[in-house]
Tab-separated table of C-alpha atoms in Angstrom:
chain	number	residue	atom	x	y	z
L	1	MET	CA	-31.933	-6.557	-2.458
L	2	LEU	CA	-29.318	-8.908	-0.992
L	3	ALA	CA	-27.680	-5.505	0.776
L	4	GLU	CA	-31.099	-5.244	2.069
L	5	THR	CA	-31.159	-8.679	3.619
L	6	TRP	CA	-27.804	-9.030	4.862
L	7	LEU	CA	-28.236	-5.634	7.093
L	8	ALA	CA	-31.718	-6.766	8.010
L	9	ARG	CA	-30.308	-9.992	9.372
L	10	ALA	CA	-27.428	-7.739	11.057
L	11	GLY	CA	-30.335	-6.553	13.336
L	12	ARG	CA	-28.483	-4.354	16.069
L	13	CYS	CA	-25.582	-5.653	15.582
L	14	PRO	CA	-22.071	-3.061	15.177
L	15	LEU	CA	-21.921	-2.943	11.623
L	16	THR	CA	-18.216	-3.153	9.776
L	17	ILE	CA	-18.824	-2.112	6.354
L	18	ARG	CA	-16.022	-1.541	3.497
L	19	LEU	CA	-17.575	0.075	0.235
L	20	ALA	CA	-15.360	0.011	-3.019
L	21	SER	CA	-15.892	1.287	-6.321
L	22	GLN	CA	-14.708	3.189	-9.574
L	23	GLY	CA	-16.289	5.426	-12.025
L	24	VAL	CA	-18.685	8.411	-11.245
L	25	TYR	CA	-21.430	7.827	-14.341
L	26	ARG	CA	-23.831	5.044	-13.422
L	27	ASN	CA	-21.871	4.085	-10.591
L	28	PRO	CA	-23.812	1.051	-8.946
L	29	MET	CA	-22.554	1.925	-5.561
L	30	ARG	CA	-25.300	4.890	-5.266
L	31	LEU	CA	-27.897	2.157	-5.558
L	32	LEU	CA	-27.055	0.795	-2.362
L	33	MET	CA	-26.359	3.745	-0.452
L	34	LYS	CA	-29.655	4.058	0.717
L	35	GLU	CA	-29.609	0.866	2.182
L	36	PHE	CA	-26.661	1.760	4.134
L	37	LEU	CA	-28.234	4.769	5.171
L	38	HIS	CA	-30.902	3.263	6.918
L	39	HIS	CA	-28.622	1.564	9.310
L	40	CYS	CA	-26.116	4.222	9.786
L	41	GLU	CA	-26.803	4.416	13.478
L	42	TRP	CA	-25.168	0.894	13.886
L	43	TRP	CA	-22.232	2.082	11.829
L	44	TYR	CA	-18.843	1.022	13.719
L	45	ASP	CA	-15.877	0.177	11.535
L	46	ILE	CA	-16.329	1.989	7.918
L	47	HIS	CA	-13.534	1.903	5.073
L	48	ILE	CA	-15.067	3.821	1.929
L	49	SER	CA	-12.729	4.390	-1.331
L	50	VAL	CA	-15.774	5.967	-3.808
L	51	PRO	CA	-15.869	8.572	-6.306
L	52	LEU	CA	-16.567	11.982	-4.361
L	53	PRO	CA	-20.244	11.982	-6.175
L	54	VAL	CA	-20.911	8.334	-4.119
L	55	LEU	CA	-19.478	9.564	-1.229
L	56	GLU	CA	-21.706	12.489	-1.057
L	57	SER	CA	-24.526	10.425	-0.838
L	58	LEU	CA	-24.278	9.961	2.425
L	59	MET	CA	-24.638	12.970	3.567
L	60	PRO	CA	-27.639	12.218	5.115
L	61	ALA	CA	-25.787	10.106	7.750
L	62	LYS	CA	-24.674	13.724	9.406
L	63	ASN	CA	-25.311	13.866	13.430
L	64	ARG	CA	-26.653	10.450	12.734
L	65	LEU	CA	-23.454	8.080	13.910
L	66	PRO	CA	-23.300	7.332	17.366
L	67	ARG	CA	-21.271	4.473	17.249
L	68	LEU	CA	-18.633	4.537	14.762
L	69	GLN	CA	-15.456	4.404	15.669
L	70	ARG	CA	-13.342	3.505	13.136
L	71	LEU	CA	-13.320	5.694	9.653
L	72	SER	CA	-10.981	5.146	6.839
L	73	LEU	CA	-11.392	7.194	3.620
L	74	ASP	CA	-9.824	6.899	0.172
L	75	VAL	CA	-11.619	9.846	-1.290
L	76	GLN	CA	-10.077	12.857	-3.315
L	77	LEU	CA	-12.036	16.189	-1.576
L	78	TYR	CA	-12.261	18.997	-3.089
L	79	GLU	CA	-14.239	20.775	-0.484
L	80	PHE	CA	-15.679	19.976	2.999
L	81	LEU	CA	-17.971	17.572	3.892
L	82	GLY	CA	-19.391	17.253	7.174
L	83	ILE	CA	-20.816	13.546	7.234
L	84	PHE	CA	-18.244	12.744	9.864
L	85	GLU	CA	-18.052	16.032	11.713
L	86	CYS	CA	-20.266	14.470	14.564
L	87	ALA	CA	-19.213	10.842	15.362
L	88	PRO	CA	-18.537	11.204	19.420
L	89	ARG	CA	-16.875	7.975	19.719
L	90	LEU	CA	-14.352	8.086	16.529
L	91	TRP	CA	-11.186	7.357	18.244
L	92	SER	CA	-9.182	5.021	15.843
L	93	GLN	CA	-8.270	7.377	13.252
L	94	TYR	CA	-5.276	7.214	10.402
L	95	PHE	CA	-5.698	10.201	7.655
L	96	ASP	CA	-3.905	10.466	4.728
L	97	THR	CA	-4.882	14.013	3.453
L	98	GLY	CA	-3.508	13.471	0.140
L	99	THR	CA	-1.574	16.514	-1.917
L	100	ARG	CA	-3.183	19.379	-0.968
L	101	GLU	CA	-3.038	23.036	-0.169
L	102	ILE	CA	-1.453	24.386	3.397
L	103	ASP	CA	-5.078	26.152	3.807
L	104	HIS	CA	-6.894	23.254	2.475
L	105	THR	CA	-4.462	20.594	4.835
L	106	LEU	CA	-5.135	22.858	7.906
L	107	GLU	CA	-9.404	23.109	7.709
L	108	LEU	CA	-9.328	18.917	7.163
L	109	LEU	CA	-7.093	18.610	10.542
L	110	ARG	CA	-9.472	21.109	12.363
L	111	VAL	CA	-12.254	19.123	11.894
L	112	THR	CA	-10.626	15.829	12.549
L	113	PRO	CA	-9.321	16.503	16.528
L	114	ASN	CA	-9.253	12.726	17.179
L	115	LEU	CA	-6.551	11.829	14.941
L	116	LYS	CA	-3.847	9.316	16.397
L	117	GLU	CA	-1.618	8.990	12.933
L	118	CYS	CA	-1.592	11.307	9.272
L	119	VAL	CA	0.181	11.990	6.179
L	120	ILE	CA	0.481	15.166	5.092
L	121	LYS	CA	1.972	16.019	1.655
L	122	LEU	CA	2.118	20.039	1.054
L	123	ILE	CA	2.226	21.543	-2.262
L	124	SER	CA	2.193	25.101	-1.334
L	125	SER	CA	4.662	26.590	1.230
L	126	GLU	CA	2.483	29.948	2.375
L	127	PRO	CA	-0.683	29.928	3.594
L	128	ARG	CA	-3.459	32.333	1.599
L	129	GLN	CA	-4.980	33.207	4.831
L	130	SER	CA	-4.580	33.473	8.216
L	131	HIS	CA	-5.549	30.482	10.600
L	132	SER	CA	-6.116	29.977	14.240
L	133	SER	CA	-4.246	26.831	15.964
L	134	VAL	CA	-4.952	23.791	14.934
L	135	GLN	CA	-5.058	21.395	17.816
L	136	LEU	CA	-4.695	17.614	17.648
L	137	LEU	CA	-4.500	16.252	20.982
L	138	HIS	CA	-4.377	12.708	20.573
L	139	LEU	CA	-2.250	12.774	17.694
L	140	ARG	CA	1.058	10.242	17.997
L	141	SER	CA	2.644	10.056	14.231
L	142	MET	CA	2.864	12.167	11.407
L	143	THR	CA	4.602	12.108	8.172
L	144	ILE	CA	5.107	15.112	6.313
L	145	SER	CA	5.975	15.896	2.464
L	146	GLY	CA	6.815	19.193	1.050
L	147	ASN	CA	7.671	22.887	2.911
L	148	PRO	CA	6.243	22.366	6.628
L	149	THR	CA	7.688	26.012	7.817
L	150	TYR	CA	4.118	27.911	7.843
L	151	PHE	CA	2.496	24.596	8.860
L	152	PHE	CA	4.281	24.304	12.412
L	153	ASP	CA	2.901	27.502	13.178
L	154	THR	CA	-0.279	26.850	13.623
L	155	LEU	CA	-0.380	23.130	15.067
L	156	LEU	CA	-0.280	21.794	18.934
L	157	LEU	CA	0.703	18.600	19.026
L	158	PRO	CA	1.015	17.302	22.740
L	159	LYS	CA	1.054	14.299	22.540
L	160	LEU	CA	3.209	13.607	19.176
L	161	GLN	CA	5.766	10.970	19.706
L	162	GLU	CA	7.156	10.335	16.111
L	163	ILE	CA	7.577	12.586	12.877
L	164	SER	CA	9.013	12.005	9.573
L	165	ILE	CA	10.050	15.072	6.835
L	166	ASP	CA	10.747	14.705	3.256
L	167	PHE	CA	11.572	18.060	1.996
L	168	CYS	CA	13.333	17.470	-1.328
L	169	ARG	CA	13.048	21.035	-2.630
L	170	THR	CA	13.750	24.369	-1.726
L	171	ARG	CA	16.173	25.855	1.073
L	172	TRP	CA	15.344	24.068	4.902
L	173	THR	CA	13.474	27.200	6.675
L	174	ALA	CA	11.787	25.726	9.734
L	175	THR	CA	14.052	25.442	12.606
L	176	SER	CA	12.546	28.169	14.692
L	177	GLN	CA	9.030	26.488	13.771
L	178	PHE	CA	10.133	23.522	14.397
L	179	THR	CA	11.756	23.782	17.504
L	180	SER	CA	9.133	25.627	18.677
L	181	LEU	CA	6.543	22.513	18.053
L	182	LEU	CA	9.035	20.322	19.727
L	183	SER	CA	9.229	22.354	22.795
L	184	ARG	CA	5.795	21.536	23.446
L	185	CYS	CA	5.530	17.347	23.081
L	186	SER	CA	7.981	14.458	24.134
L	187	LEU	CA	9.333	13.413	20.494
L	188	ALA	CA	10.567	9.793	20.850
L	189	LYS	CA	11.293	9.355	16.831
L	190	LEU	CA	12.872	11.871	14.400
L	191	SER	CA	13.259	11.109	10.960
L	192	LEU	CA	14.603	13.615	8.336
L	193	ASP	CA	15.429	13.217	4.230
L	194	LEU	CA	16.205	16.691	3.592
L	195	SER	CA	17.759	17.679	-0.270
L	196	ASN	CA	19.274	20.498	1.294
L	197	PRO	CA	21.136	19.241	4.160
L	198	LEU	CA	20.639	21.350	7.814
L	199	SER	CA	23.576	23.114	8.779
L	200	ASP	CA	25.145	22.224	11.947
L	201	ASN	CA	23.581	25.279	14.106
L	202	ASP	CA	20.392	24.145	12.575
L	203	MET	CA	20.587	20.559	13.256
L	204	ILE	CA	21.966	20.996	16.977
L	205	GLN	CA	19.093	23.295	17.624
L	206	ILE	CA	16.551	20.748	16.410
L	207	LEU	CA	18.328	18.330	18.625
L	208	GLN	CA	18.508	20.758	21.573
L	209	ALA	CA	14.541	20.264	21.859
L	210	CYS	CA	14.206	16.302	21.693
L	211	LEU	CA	15.530	15.708	25.203
L	212	SER	CA	13.127	12.074	24.827
L	213	LEU	CA	13.958	11.299	21.448
L	214	VAL	CA	14.882	7.693	21.572
L	215	GLN	CA	15.403	6.993	17.294
L	216	LEU	CA	16.936	9.446	15.446
L	217	ASP	CA	17.166	8.392	11.156
L	218	LEU	CA	19.070	11.027	9.102
L	219	HIS	CA	18.765	10.541	5.134
L	220	ARG	CA	21.163	13.015	3.123
L	221	GLN	CA	22.624	14.548	6.091
L	222	ARG	CA	26.148	15.979	6.453
L	223	MET	CA	28.165	15.657	9.972
L	224	SER	CA	31.120	17.678	10.331
L	225	THR	CA	33.325	17.361	12.614
L	226	SER	CA	32.846	20.393	14.513
L	227	PHE	CA	29.009	19.037	15.093
L	228	LEU	CA	30.083	15.632	16.036
L	229	SER	CA	32.187	16.695	18.579
L	230	GLN	CA	28.796	18.421	20.203
L	231	PHE	CA	27.016	15.125	19.259
L	232	ALA	CA	29.959	13.268	21.228
L	233	TYR	CA	29.070	12.329	25.020
L	234	ARG	CA	31.196	14.320	26.978
L	235	HIS	CA	31.151	14.368	30.794
L	236	ALA	CA	29.886	18.061	32.286
L	237	PRO	CA	31.869	19.307	34.904
L	238	GLU	CA	30.001	19.576	38.310
L	239	ASN	CA	27.755	22.633	38.221
L	240	SER	CA	27.692	22.970	34.424
L	241	THR	CA	24.696	24.224	32.400
L	242	THR	CA	26.020	22.421	29.283
L	243	GLN	CA	23.202	19.914	28.133
L	244	GLN	CA	24.200	16.648	26.398
L	245	LEU	CA	22.199	16.364	22.679
L	246	VAL	CA	19.638	13.817	22.696
L	247	PRO	CA	20.409	12.322	26.119
L	248	MET	CA	17.719	9.213	25.765
L	249	LEU	CA	18.598	8.077	22.154
L	250	ARG	CA	19.085	4.585	21.695
L	251	THR	CA	18.910	3.975	17.786
L	252	MET	CA	20.318	5.552	14.689
L	253	ASN	CA	19.919	4.882	11.026
L	254	ILE	CA	22.273	6.824	8.867
L	255	ASP	CA	22.134	7.179	4.917
L	256	TYR	CA	25.997	7.239	3.686
L	257	ARG	CA	27.305	7.955	0.028
L	258	GLY	CA	30.771	8.362	1.112
L	259	THR	CA	30.567	12.695	1.724
L	260	GLU	CA	28.392	13.038	4.313
L	261	PHE	CA	30.455	12.600	7.513
L	262	ASN	CA	34.118	11.407	8.214
L	263	VAL	CA	34.133	7.887	9.345
L	264	PRO	CA	36.632	8.342	11.858
L	265	ASP	CA	34.848	11.101	13.486
L	266	PHE	CA	32.065	9.775	13.466
L	267	ALA	CA	33.086	6.177	14.922
L	268	ASP	CA	34.580	8.267	17.503
L	269	ALA	CA	31.288	10.408	18.343
L	270	ILE	CA	29.297	6.844	18.375
L	271	GLN	CA	31.883	5.004	20.683
L	272	SER	CA	31.569	7.724	22.902
L	273	ARG	CA	28.018	7.474	23.121
L	274	ILE	CA	28.029	3.250	23.337
L	275	MET	CA	28.673	2.996	27.248
L	276	SER	CA	27.907	0.380	30.055
L	277	ASN	CA	26.905	1.186	33.545
L	278	SER	CA	29.257	-1.827	34.496
L	279	GLU	CA	32.537	0.628	33.296
L	280	GLY	CA	31.644	3.332	36.037
L	281	LEU	CA	30.324	5.592	33.150
L	282	ALA	CA	27.548	8.574	33.548
L	283	SER	CA	24.276	6.585	33.265
L	284	ASP	CA	22.252	9.299	34.611
L	285	GLU	CA	23.548	11.626	32.285
L	286	ILE	CA	23.266	10.163	29.027
L	287	THR	CA	21.537	6.800	27.806
L	288	GLY	CA	23.971	4.606	25.895
L	289	LEU	CA	23.645	4.103	22.137
L	290	GLN	CA	22.437	0.281	21.609
L	291	THR	CA	22.422	0.289	17.582
L	292	VAL	CA	23.778	2.075	14.825
L	293	LYS	CA	22.734	1.307	11.691
L	294	ILE	CA	24.649	3.033	8.419
L	295	HIS	CA	23.313	2.282	5.082
L	296	TYR	CA	25.548	2.723	2.092
L	297	LYS	CA	24.380	3.747	-0.602
L	298	ARG	CA	25.487	4.570	-4.324
L	299	THR	CA	24.999	8.300	-6.005
L	300	PHE	CA	21.901	6.372	-7.706
L	301	HIS	CA	20.499	5.760	-4.566
L	302	THR	CA	20.780	2.475	-4.937
L	303	ARG	CA	21.146	0.434	-1.429
L	304	LEU	CA	24.195	-1.867	-1.440
L	305	SER	CA	24.623	-2.714	2.011
L	306	HIS	CA	24.514	-1.818	5.667
L	307	VAL	CA	26.803	-2.087	8.758
L	308	VAL	CA	25.013	-2.683	11.964
L	309	ALA	CA	26.716	-1.817	15.527
L	310	VAL	CA	25.165	-2.817	18.582
L	311	ALA	CA	26.867	-1.898	22.256
């Protein structure tokens, strides 16, 4: 009765509604759904955290959401629901897919083309069926846990600016797929947390594809003397085709447990990239590093301290 009264008073105003309830059997939220459904044409900002059977009772709202612009779902989905499939003004979207197979994750992304930010947790490394390309034309930020090798093959993310990858099981095999994805966007921030560090060659290939990268976060990544020599700034001779790695880089966050890199070699590489226009260095070739943070960690992953170097 209260819900009916409140919604009636709202008239034709845009509605911001938050629904949260637990328990499947005798869930009291079921009794309210009909009242909310009567006003679904005026939904504007909706946050729902309910059991799946309760969410399913909103199915009659499908194709009746002309004003919906913001949607937050905290629901464990096991099958596809078309409730929000047609919401022409739905632009502000954050989506945490939960832990899912690749096939299910790709299909969920396919029906949410207006996403701007998403969190993905993959529990399988290979799809069970073939998939056509999934285009997320507005996605700017993605966080991935799990093996992304086959996942990257299917995605088109032209507006992607930030990506964080957490992969702590088998050996990394996604370099060619990842660089292909990066070649079609202008990435500004990259974070890698891999239990098996990338080889020098893999790391260089990835950084070569990140010409617009501004921030680089590396966790548990080894950097050999050979890699650091290529990462360092080197003034290219005239007509040289050698490309400076990540020329726009300004910020680095690095984990260090005592074995990831040789400190003097690392310091030399960083110093070479901390440049000042007043010193007459080639600012047209590379942007000088401004901030480097080294997070020193013990072997049992407790952070002790950090060192900050600012140009």
